[in-house]
Every structure is written in structure tokens, then in C-alpha cells.
């Protein structure tokens, strides 16, 4: 099954939380699934749907690296049983599309080392040394400059 990009649509900050919980923060308190900036002006959350089921999520925040302008991607996750079928790439494409539609700018994220290859396929590049996020393992910052659409 390949994900249809048409099945990506904005969802609320509340809707992304169950998937964050089971994929990104299993075993942690549900309160940990609300991220700073989730409800801020300019933040946007995308959901990927297989029928009625929300199977993937990604969130964008108006937060540049080092306090400058830009967009931070966070909370990128797909359910284990749909991985490799295109939902992650479709979500990332929706995020890039949103940044472009909003005038472009740098899109960046803290990427788990295991996910670096996924982001590279979408054009992001590693722009930092490895660093440890306690409890989440080694990460690198990855970024891409998105042109205005
Ligand atoms: C990373 C993640 C979001 C990818 O989602 P997905 O739905 O599997 O992605 P897709 O099926 O759209 O894959 C797109 C492409 O990336 C590749 N890919 C997917 N995950 C990859 C990975 N971890 N490393 C390298 N390549 C990867 C796919 O093979 C596919 O390649 P193709 O274009 O040649 O076919 C998903 O594996 C996930 O939720 N992982 C656990 C949570 C996580 O690590 N999130 C990222 C936090 S930084």
C-alpha cells in the first residue's frame, strides 16, 4: 500500500498526542506528549490517514535554529505496521509544502540517528555533530532550505 499524499491533512494538537505516546514516548506519562509550542500561533500539525485511522503525524513550529527565523519539525512518527509504505515521506512533503507556501525558510529537526536516512531521502542534511538527548539517545540536527512556493 502506498500512501496517497491526499490523505495528509492538518489535525489538532490533541489528535497527535496518542500516536506520539505509542511511538515516540512509550511508557512515559501522557502529559509528556504535549510539546511546548503545540498551540502557538503558526504551529501546524499534520496527520496521515489510512481510511479513518490516523497512522502518522508531524508537527511544525515557527522556531528557527539559534532563535532566528525558520521552522522546526518535531514529533515525526508513523505507526510501526504502516512503515515503509510512504506515509512518512508524504508527511514530510506536506511539511516542506507548508513552509514553501508560507514564504520558505529553513526547515530543521533534531533527528534520531536511526532516522537520518529517512530525512536524507527528503533532502535534509546533517548540520551538527552528534549529541545526546537524555532518554532519547544520539541525535543530529538536520536541515534544508525550502524555497518560497
Ligand atoms: C522515521 C519514520 C517516521 C519513517 O516513516 P515511514 O512511514 O516508514 O516512511 P516512508 O515509508 O515514507 O519512507 C520513505 C523513504 O524513507 C526510507 N526510510 C524510512 N525509514 C527510514 C530509516 N529509518 N532510515 C533510512 N531510510 C528510511 C524508506 O525506505 C523510503 O525509501 P524510498 O523512498 O526509497 O522508498 C518512522 O520509521 C518512525 O515513525 N520511526 C519511529 C519514530 C522516529 O524515529 N521518528 C523520527 C524521530 S527524529
PDB file of C-alpha atoms and ligand atoms in Angstrom:
ATOM      1  CA  UNK A   1       0.000   0.000   0.000  1.00  0.00           C
ATOM      2  CA  UNK A   2       1.472   3.351  -0.953  1.00  0.00           C
ATOM      3  CA  UNK A   3       0.338   6.444   0.919  1.00  0.00           C
ATOM      4  CA  UNK A   4      -1.688   8.905  -1.096  1.00  0.00           C
ATOM      5  CA  UNK A   5      -0.494  12.454  -0.339  1.00  0.00           C
ATOM      6  CA  UNK A   6      -4.161  13.468  -0.450  1.00  0.00           C
ATOM      7  CA  UNK A   7      -4.567  11.550   2.783  1.00  0.00           C
ATOM      8  CA  UNK A   8      -2.387  14.045   4.609  1.00  0.00           C
ATOM      9  CA  UNK A   9      -4.328  16.802   6.314  1.00  0.00           C
ATOM     10  CA  UNK A  10      -3.987  19.194   9.245  1.00  0.00           C
ATOM     11  CA  UNK A  11      -5.064  17.821  12.602  1.00  0.00           C
ATOM     12  CA  UNK A  12      -5.231  19.346  16.063  1.00  0.00           C
ATOM     13  CA  UNK A  13      -2.534  19.331  18.712  1.00  0.00           C
ATOM     14  CA  UNK A  14      -4.724  16.964  20.730  1.00  0.00           C
ATOM     15  CA  UNK A  15      -5.101  14.489  17.870  1.00  0.00           C
ATOM     16  CA  UNK A  16      -1.353  13.916  17.510  1.00  0.00           C
ATOM     17  CA  UNK A  17      -0.860  13.000  21.150  1.00  0.00           C
ATOM     18  CA  UNK A  18      -1.903   9.308  21.177  1.00  0.00           C
ATOM     19  CA  UNK A  19       0.471   8.495  18.322  1.00  0.00           C
ATOM     20  CA  UNK A  20       3.273  10.465  19.961  1.00  0.00           C
ATOM     21  CA  UNK A  21       2.628   8.437  23.065  1.00  0.00           C
ATOM     22  CA  UNK A  22       2.768   4.999  21.483  1.00  0.00           C
ATOM     23  CA  UNK A  23       5.620   5.648  19.019  1.00  0.00           C
ATOM     24  CA  UNK A  24       7.821   8.416  20.401  1.00  0.00           C
ATOM     25  CA  UNK A  25       7.284   8.257  24.165  1.00  0.00           C
ATOM     26  CA  UNK A  26       6.119   4.746  25.033  1.00  0.00           C
ATOM     27  CA  UNK A  27       5.989   4.106  28.742  1.00  0.00           C
ATOM     28  CA  UNK A  28       6.079   7.782  29.642  1.00  0.00           C
ATOM     29  CA  UNK A  29       3.241   9.756  31.154  1.00  0.00           C
ATOM     30  CA  UNK A  30       0.646  11.020  28.703  1.00  0.00           C
ATOM     31  CA  UNK A  31       1.403  14.551  29.903  1.00  0.00           C
ATOM     32  CA  UNK A  32       4.785  14.240  28.148  1.00  0.00           C
ATOM     33  CA  UNK A  33       3.010  14.126  24.785  1.00  0.00           C
ATOM     34  CA  UNK A  34       2.146  17.834  24.859  1.00  0.00           C
ATOM     35  CA  UNK A  35       5.087  19.776  23.439  1.00  0.00           C
ATOM     36  CA  UNK A  36       5.982  23.412  24.006  1.00  0.00           C
ATOM     37  CA  UNK A  37       4.567  25.482  21.191  1.00  0.00           C
ATOM     38  CA  UNK A  38       1.908  22.959  20.174  1.00  0.00           C
ATOM     39  CA  UNK A  39      -0.788  25.607  20.472  1.00  0.00           C
ATOM     40  CA  UNK A  40       1.301  28.615  19.447  1.00  0.00           C
ATOM     41  CA  UNK A  41       0.243  30.814  16.564  1.00  0.00           C
ATOM     42  CA  UNK A  42       1.787  29.441  13.411  1.00  0.00           C
ATOM     43  CA  UNK A  43       2.206  25.896  14.696  1.00  0.00           C
ATOM     44  CA  UNK A  44       0.673  23.274  12.468  1.00  0.00           C
ATOM     45  CA  UNK A  45       0.138  19.536  12.902  1.00  0.00           C
ATOM     46  CA  UNK A  46      -0.287  17.132  10.018  1.00  0.00           C
ATOM     47  CA  UNK A  47      -1.887  13.723  10.133  1.00  0.00           C
ATOM     48  CA  UNK A  48      -1.638  10.833   7.686  1.00  0.00           C
ATOM     49  CA  UNK A  49      -4.752   8.737   7.326  1.00  0.00           C
ATOM     50  CA  UNK A  50      -5.294   5.151   6.243  1.00  0.00           C
ATOM     51  CA  UNK A  51      -9.044   5.291   5.886  1.00  0.00           C
ATOM     52  CA  UNK A  52     -10.300   6.763   9.145  1.00  0.00           C
ATOM     53  CA  UNK A  53      -7.237   5.745  11.071  1.00  0.00           C
ATOM     54  CA  UNK A  54      -4.580   8.310  11.950  1.00  0.00           C
ATOM     55  CA  UNK A  55      -1.341   6.412  11.222  1.00  0.00           C
ATOM     56  CA  UNK A  56       1.255   9.161  11.027  1.00  0.00           C
ATOM     57  CA  UNK A  57       1.968  12.610  12.417  1.00  0.00           C
ATOM     58  CA  UNK A  58       4.333  15.545  12.068  1.00  0.00           C
ATOM     59  CA  UNK A  59       4.341  18.965  13.720  1.00  0.00           C
ATOM     60  CA  UNK A  60       5.835  22.260  12.580  1.00  0.00           C
ATOM     61  CA  UNK A  61       6.696  25.229  14.759  1.00  0.00           C
ATOM     62  CA  UNK A  62       7.816  28.728  13.842  1.00  0.00           C
ATOM     63  CA  UNK A  63      11.113  28.284  15.618  1.00  0.00           C
ATOM     64  CA  UNK A  64      14.426  28.800  13.871  1.00  0.00           C
ATOM     65  CA  UNK A  65      17.708  27.370  14.969  1.00  0.00           C
ATOM     66  CA  UNK A  66      19.565  29.669  17.384  1.00  0.00           C
ATOM     67  CA  UNK A  67      16.489  31.865  17.732  1.00  0.00           C
ATOM     68  CA  UNK A  68      16.498  33.001  14.097  1.00  0.00           C
ATOM     69  CA  UNK A  69      13.665  32.607  11.628  1.00  0.00           C
ATOM     70  CA  UNK A  70      12.783  29.148  10.446  1.00  0.00           C
ATOM     71  CA  UNK A  71      10.596  26.137  11.010  1.00  0.00           C
ATOM     72  CA  UNK A  72      11.181  23.300  13.428  1.00  0.00           C
ATOM     73  CA  UNK A  73       9.863  19.852  12.585  1.00  0.00           C
ATOM     74  CA  UNK A  74       9.025  17.722  15.607  1.00  0.00           C
ATOM     75  CA  UNK A  75       7.044  14.665  16.538  1.00  0.00           C
ATOM     76  CA  UNK A  76       7.528  12.870  13.225  1.00  0.00           C
ATOM     77  CA  UNK A  77       6.177   9.343  13.570  1.00  0.00           C
ATOM     78  CA  UNK A  78       4.260   6.629  11.797  1.00  0.00           C
ATOM     79  CA  UNK A  79       2.709   3.519  13.283  1.00  0.00           C
ATOM     80  CA  UNK A  80       5.008   0.505  13.042  1.00  0.00           C
ATOM     81  CA  UNK A  81       2.604  -1.527  10.911  1.00  0.00           C
ATOM     82  CA  UNK A  82       2.498   1.050   8.099  1.00  0.00           C
ATOM     83  CA  UNK A  83       6.190   1.964   7.939  1.00  0.00           C
ATOM     84  CA  UNK A  84       7.851   1.736   4.589  1.00  0.00           C
ATOM     85  CA  UNK A  85       4.622   2.435   2.712  1.00  0.00           C
ATOM     86  CA  UNK A  86       5.101   6.142   2.106  1.00  0.00           C
ATOM     87  CA  UNK A  87       3.217   7.836   4.933  1.00  0.00           C
ATOM     88  CA  UNK A  88       6.348   9.328   6.481  1.00  0.00           C
ATOM     89  CA  UNK A  89       7.555  10.731   3.169  1.00  0.00           C
ATOM     90  CA  UNK A  90       4.090  12.136   2.440  1.00  0.00           C
ATOM     91  CA  UNK A  91       4.003  13.847   5.834  1.00  0.00           C
ATOM     92  CA  UNK A  92       7.443  15.328   5.303  1.00  0.00           C
ATOM     93  CA  UNK A  93       6.412  16.531   1.856  1.00  0.00           C
ATOM     94  CA  UNK A  94       3.375  18.223   3.409  1.00  0.00           C
ATOM     95  CA  UNK A  95       5.662  19.981   5.891  1.00  0.00           C
ATOM     96  CA  UNK A  96       8.023  21.148   3.146  1.00  0.00           C
ATOM     97  CA  UNK A  97       4.985  22.282   1.148  1.00  0.00           C
ATOM     98  CA  UNK A  98       3.661  24.271   4.089  1.00  0.00           C
ATOM     99  CA  UNK A  99       6.980  26.026   4.660  1.00  0.00           C
ATOM    100  CA  UNK A 100       7.161  26.855   0.956  1.00  0.00           C
ATOM    101  CA  UNK A 101       3.600  28.162   0.930  1.00  0.00           C
ATOM    102  CA  UNK A 102       4.392  30.345   3.942  1.00  0.00           C
ATOM    103  CA  UNK A 103       7.262  32.008   2.111  1.00  0.00           C
ATOM    104  CA  UNK A 104      10.006  29.454   2.524  1.00  0.00           C
ATOM    105  CA  UNK A 105      12.826  29.255   5.021  1.00  0.00           C
ATOM    106  CA  UNK A 106      14.923  26.731   6.828  1.00  0.00           C
ATOM    107  CA  UNK A 107      13.195  23.556   7.959  1.00  0.00           C
ATOM    108  CA  UNK A 108      15.144  21.705  10.654  1.00  0.00           C
ATOM    109  CA  UNK A 109      14.793  18.976  13.217  1.00  0.00           C
ATOM    110  CA  UNK A 110      16.639  17.026  15.854  1.00  0.00           C
ATOM    111  CA  UNK A 111      16.917  13.671  14.119  1.00  0.00           C
ATOM    112  CA  UNK A 112      17.412  10.364  15.873  1.00  0.00           C
ATOM    113  CA  UNK A 113      20.402   8.657  14.316  1.00  0.00           C
ATOM    114  CA  UNK A 114      18.110   5.823  13.206  1.00  0.00           C
ATOM    115  CA  UNK A 115      16.022   8.287  11.205  1.00  0.00           C
ATOM    116  CA  UNK A 116      18.859  10.163   9.447  1.00  0.00           C
ATOM    117  CA  UNK A 117      18.478   8.127   6.261  1.00  0.00           C
ATOM    118  CA  UNK A 118      14.771   8.886   6.139  1.00  0.00           C
ATOM    119  CA  UNK A 119      15.360  12.640   6.325  1.00  0.00           C
ATOM    120  CA  UNK A 120      18.249  12.495   3.848  1.00  0.00           C
ATOM    121  CA  UNK A 121      15.931  10.979   1.258  1.00  0.00           C
ATOM    122  CA  UNK A 122      13.804  14.109   1.595  1.00  0.00           C
ATOM    123  CA  UNK A 123      16.768  16.422   1.069  1.00  0.00           C
ATOM    124  CA  UNK A 124      17.671  17.312   4.642  1.00  0.00           C
ATOM    125  CA  UNK A 125      21.367  17.397   5.516  1.00  0.00           C
ATOM    126  CA  UNK A 126      23.184  16.825   8.757  1.00  0.00           C
ATOM    127  CA  UNK A 127      24.338  20.220  10.079  1.00  0.00           C
ATOM    128  CA  UNK A 128      25.644  19.365  13.544  1.00  0.00           C
ATOM    129  CA  UNK A 129      27.785  16.948  15.453  1.00  0.00           C
ATOM    130  CA  UNK A 130      26.055  14.123  17.280  1.00  0.00           C
ATOM    131  CA  UNK A 131      24.589  14.987  20.654  1.00  0.00           C
ATOM    132  CA  UNK A 132      22.735  13.056  23.301  1.00  0.00           C
ATOM    133  CA  UNK A 133      19.177  13.890  24.242  1.00  0.00           C
ATOM    134  CA  UNK A 134      18.933  12.168  27.617  1.00  0.00           C
ATOM    135  CA  UNK A 135      16.374   9.395  27.439  1.00  0.00           C
ATOM    136  CA  UNK A 136      16.170   9.548  23.649  1.00  0.00           C
ATOM    137  CA  UNK A 137      19.696   8.704  22.553  1.00  0.00           C
ATOM    138  CA  UNK A 138      22.008  10.202  19.985  1.00  0.00           C
ATOM    139  CA  UNK A 139      20.709  12.852  17.622  1.00  0.00           C
ATOM    140  CA  UNK A 140      21.970  15.236  14.964  1.00  0.00           C
ATOM    141  CA  UNK A 141      20.412  18.428  13.674  1.00  0.00           C
ATOM    142  CA  UNK A 142      19.240  18.108  10.084  1.00  0.00           C
ATOM    143  CA  UNK A 143      18.067  20.955   7.898  1.00  0.00           C
ATOM    144  CA  UNK A 144      17.040  22.002   4.422  1.00  0.00           C
ATOM    145  CA  UNK A 145      16.427  25.448   2.945  1.00  0.00           C
ATOM    146  CA  UNK A 146      12.926  25.429   1.464  1.00  0.00           C
ATOM    147  CA  UNK A 147      12.298  27.973  -1.305  1.00  0.00           C
ATOM    148  CA  UNK A 148       9.109  30.015  -1.411  1.00  0.00           C
ATOM    149  CA  UNK A 149       6.478  28.193  -3.436  1.00  0.00           C
TER     150      UNK A 149
HETATM  151  C1  LIG B   1      11.127   7.599  10.653  1.00  0.00           C
HETATM  152  C2  LIG B   1       9.679   7.276  10.266  1.00  0.00           C
HETATM  153  C3  LIG B   1       8.790   8.465  10.594  1.00  0.00           C
HETATM  154  C4  LIG B   1       9.633   6.972   8.748  1.00  0.00           C
HETATM  155  O1  LIG B   1       8.284   6.783   8.382  1.00  0.00           O
HETATM  156  P1  LIG B   1       7.812   5.772   7.210  1.00  0.00           P
HETATM  157  O2  LIG B   1       6.342   5.837   7.191  1.00  0.00           O
HETATM  158  O3  LIG B   1       8.450   4.442   7.411  1.00  0.00           O
HETATM  159  O4  LIG B   1       8.463   6.464   5.950  1.00  0.00           O
HETATM  160  P2  LIG B   1       8.214   6.112   4.389  1.00  0.00           P
HETATM  161  O5  LIG B   1       7.578   4.777   4.274  1.00  0.00           O
HETATM  162  O6  LIG B   1       7.525   7.234   3.775  1.00  0.00           O
HETATM  163  O7  LIG B   1       9.712   6.031   3.860  1.00  0.00           O
HETATM  164  C5  LIG B   1      10.226   6.995   2.931  1.00  0.00           C
HETATM  165  C6  LIG B   1      11.584   6.527   2.477  1.00  0.00           C
HETATM  166  O8  LIG B   1      12.499   6.558   3.581  1.00  0.00           O
HETATM  167  C7  LIG B   1      13.013   5.265   3.818  1.00  0.00           C
HETATM  168  N1  LIG B   1      13.137   5.119   5.248  1.00  0.00           N
HETATM  169  C8  LIG B   1      12.135   5.061   6.148  1.00  0.00           C
HETATM  170  N2  LIG B   1      12.643   4.989   7.393  1.00  0.00           N
HETATM  171  C9  LIG B   1      13.994   5.012   7.246  1.00  0.00           C
HETATM  172  C10 LIG B   1      15.073   4.997   8.164  1.00  0.00           C
HETATM  173  N3  LIG B   1      14.850   4.947   9.480  1.00  0.00           N
HETATM  174  N4  LIG B   1      16.329   5.036   7.675  1.00  0.00           N
HETATM  175  C11 LIG B   1      16.558   5.099   6.339  1.00  0.00           C
HETATM  176  N5  LIG B   1      15.550   5.146   5.419  1.00  0.00           N
HETATM  177  C12 LIG B   1      14.300   5.104   5.879  1.00  0.00           C
HETATM  178  C13 LIG B   1      12.011   4.327   3.203  1.00  0.00           C
HETATM  179  O9  LIG B   1      12.606   3.084   2.862  1.00  0.00           O
HETATM  180  C14 LIG B   1      11.581   5.101   1.987  1.00  0.00           C
HETATM  181  O10 LIG B   1      12.571   4.993   0.978  1.00  0.00           O
HETATM  182  P3  LIG B   1      12.205   5.011  -0.581  1.00  0.00           P
HETATM  183  O11 LIG B   1      11.767   6.419  -0.879  1.00  0.00           O
HETATM  184  O12 LIG B   1      13.467   4.645  -1.235  1.00  0.00           O
HETATM  185  O13 LIG B   1      11.107   4.021  -0.750  1.00  0.00           O
HETATM  186  C15 LIG B   1       9.168   6.007  11.014  1.00  0.00           C
HETATM  187  O14 LIG B   1      10.065   4.942  10.774  1.00  0.00           O
HETATM  188  C16 LIG B   1       9.008   6.178  12.502  1.00  0.00           C
HETATM  189  O15 LIG B   1       7.977   6.648  12.972  1.00  0.00           O
HETATM  190  N6  LIG B   1      10.018   5.736  13.273  1.00  0.00           N
HETATM  191  C17 LIG B   1       9.930   5.762  14.729  1.00  0.00           C
HETATM  192  C18 LIG B   1       9.887   7.188  15.270  1.00  0.00           C
HETATM  193  C19 LIG B   1      11.043   8.019  14.803  1.00  0.00           C
HETATM  194  O16 LIG B   1      12.199   7.604  14.825  1.00  0.00           O
HETATM  195  N7  LIG B   1      10.716   9.251  14.387  1.00  0.00           N
HETATM  196  C20 LIG B   1      11.696  10.204  13.945  1.00  0.00           C
HETATM  197  C21 LIG B   1      12.185  10.947  15.143  1.00  0.00           C
HETATM  198  S1  LIG B   1      13.533  12.036  14.695  1.00  0.00           S
END
